[in-house]
Amino acid sequence: MTLINTTSLPRSHTRALSHSQEPTVCAHRIRLVPMLSIGLLAASAALAQQASAPATPLFVSKALIASPVTGDDKKEIVLMSVAIQPTGAVPLHTHPGDCVGSVLEGTVELLVDGQPPRRVAAGETYANPRGTPHGFRNVGEAPARLLNSLVVDKGAPRVQPVPAPAVKP
């Protein structure tokens, strides 16, 4: 047990203690202060690290392979992997060619400009002709994975965002 000279402590810390309790209680208090300080520092460091950590994107689209189309030097076929987190969406966009795809995991809504949303589940397919504005929204509670094949104009941007409609005053 650590003995502490209680004469240097404020009177409020020693007033209610019997003489035999003073060293034990004060020793615990003195040990507690550094432990609380260390705990607060660790907690604030963890919060700072968490705040600076990058957020998981709501969707990720990645070209897996691109290959020329036999007999047409102006076209290429591109296999695209798309992952959409729960509550995530792929905004409306177009392609400079045809897009056919399949949902590998999860359930999405296919959003095609001018049409009602169409629910597409794992194992089901969809097709979007050249220039058709379309997007996807994950309507499930787990991440959704899609696999798209694009037959597009070689050298053109594969995905072209569709501007959001202007809000009328």
XYZ file of C-alpha atoms in Angstrom:
169
model
C 0.000 0.000 0.000
C 1.246 3.492 -0.857
C 1.332 6.000 1.974
C 0.621 9.573 1.057
C 1.175 12.702 3.026
C -2.357 14.104 3.230
C -1.289 17.448 4.616
C -0.772 18.764 1.080
C -4.279 17.734 -0.057
C -7.210 20.163 0.126
C -9.192 19.964 3.339
C -12.319 18.892 1.441
C -10.578 15.628 0.463
C -9.698 14.643 4.010
C -12.466 16.102 6.154
C -14.837 13.111 6.241
C -12.177 10.446 6.529
C -10.969 8.800 9.652
C -7.242 8.931 10.162
C -6.816 5.262 9.184
C -8.698 5.706 5.854
C -6.867 8.779 4.590
C -3.868 7.121 2.901
C -5.911 4.372 1.196
C -8.648 6.597 -0.222
C -6.262 9.337 -1.294
C -3.938 6.825 -2.928
C -6.860 5.528 -4.996
C -7.812 9.055 -6.012
C -4.287 9.892 -7.030
C -4.077 6.704 -9.114
C -7.506 7.369 -10.630
C -6.660 10.814 -12.024
C -3.851 9.637 -14.350
C -5.945 6.623 -15.417
C -8.893 8.871 -16.304
C -6.587 11.198 -18.205
C -5.150 8.321 -20.221
C -8.664 7.015 -20.911
C -9.862 10.411 -22.135
C -6.813 10.794 -24.372
C -7.357 7.347 -25.878
C -11.052 8.033 -26.473
C -10.379 11.393 -28.120
C -7.670 9.853 -30.327
C -10.071 7.111 -31.404
C -12.771 9.659 -32.237
C -10.317 11.788 -34.200
C -9.140 8.761 -36.171
C -12.732 7.694 -36.839
C -13.683 11.193 -37.987
C -10.746 11.359 -40.403
C -11.267 7.842 -41.818
C -12.689 7.933 -45.343
C -16.324 6.932 -45.628
C -17.211 3.851 -47.625
C -18.506 4.957 -51.035
C -22.153 4.093 -51.678
C -21.231 2.554 -55.032
C -18.093 1.480 -56.855
C -17.890 0.770 -60.585
C -14.801 -0.857 -62.034
C -13.836 -2.042 -65.535
C -12.613 -5.633 -65.300
C -11.555 -6.017 -68.936
C -11.860 -4.165 -72.227
C -11.408 -5.895 -75.561
C -11.817 -4.913 -79.219
C -14.890 -6.156 -81.076
C -13.830 -8.481 -83.887
C -14.481 -6.894 -87.294
C -15.235 -3.405 -85.892
C -12.194 -1.297 -84.968
C -14.450 1.495 -83.711
C -16.082 -0.587 -80.924
C -14.963 -2.315 -77.752
C -16.631 -4.613 -75.260
C -16.138 -3.812 -71.587
C -16.987 -6.008 -68.609
C -17.889 -3.826 -65.586
C -18.267 -4.791 -61.935
C -20.615 -2.598 -59.864
C -21.039 -2.798 -56.090
C -23.786 -0.777 -54.376
C -23.995 -0.474 -50.588
C -27.369 -0.631 -48.801
C -29.202 2.698 -49.312
C -26.716 3.487 -52.096
C -27.528 4.372 -55.679
C -25.820 4.813 -59.033
C -27.008 8.169 -60.448
C -28.614 8.444 -63.864
C -26.091 8.050 -66.662
C -25.782 6.861 -70.263
C -23.303 4.798 -72.258
C -22.030 5.373 -75.817
C -23.344 1.924 -76.733
C -25.485 -0.923 -75.423
C -25.413 -2.175 -71.838
C -26.619 -5.613 -70.727
C -26.179 -6.872 -67.211
C -27.127 -9.159 -64.382
C -27.554 -8.796 -60.632
C -25.159 -11.252 -58.981
C -26.097 -10.517 -55.345
C -28.828 -8.482 -53.688
C -31.793 -6.619 -55.117
C -31.794 -3.310 -56.981
C -34.279 -1.052 -58.666
C -33.405 -0.270 -62.258
C -34.279 3.374 -62.844
C -34.816 4.179 -66.528
C -35.719 7.703 -67.541
C -39.456 7.903 -68.349
C -40.295 4.417 -66.967
C -41.444 3.177 -63.555
C -38.679 1.600 -61.410
C -38.153 -2.112 -62.097
C -37.013 -4.430 -59.312
C -34.193 -6.772 -60.359
C -33.019 -9.541 -57.984
C -29.988 -11.837 -57.989
C -29.959 -14.011 -61.111
C -32.119 -11.617 -63.153
C -30.966 -9.518 -66.121
C -31.602 -6.163 -67.788
C -30.655 -4.310 -70.985
C -30.306 -0.620 -71.791
C -29.872 0.540 -75.393
C -27.326 3.197 -76.386
C -27.936 6.616 -74.849
C -30.768 5.533 -72.507
C -30.517 7.405 -69.180
C -30.560 4.806 -66.396
C -29.347 4.212 -62.848
C -29.663 1.730 -59.988
C -30.762 1.889 -56.360
C -30.007 -0.845 -53.796
C -33.331 -1.690 -52.153
C -31.970 -4.550 -50.030
C -30.272 -4.641 -46.653
C -27.039 -6.180 -47.999
C -24.613 -4.907 -50.638
C -25.695 -5.529 -54.237
C -23.270 -6.697 -56.936
C -23.894 -6.300 -60.661
C -21.974 -7.421 -63.728
C -22.447 -5.311 -66.868
C -21.266 -5.845 -70.434
C -20.962 -2.718 -72.542
C -20.471 -2.632 -76.294
C -19.383 0.968 -76.730
C -17.604 3.373 -79.051
C -13.866 2.883 -78.589
C -12.174 5.876 -76.976
C -15.414 7.528 -75.818
C -16.099 7.936 -72.082
C -17.819 4.702 -71.044
C -20.109 6.384 -68.553
C -21.653 9.781 -69.183
C -23.506 11.363 -66.222
C -26.971 12.765 -66.844
C -27.380 16.198 -65.266
C -30.094 16.417 -62.628
C -33.182 18.259 -63.855
C -33.275 21.911 -62.872
C -35.654 22.753 -60.054
C -38.391 25.094 -61.282
C -39.063 28.113 -59.032
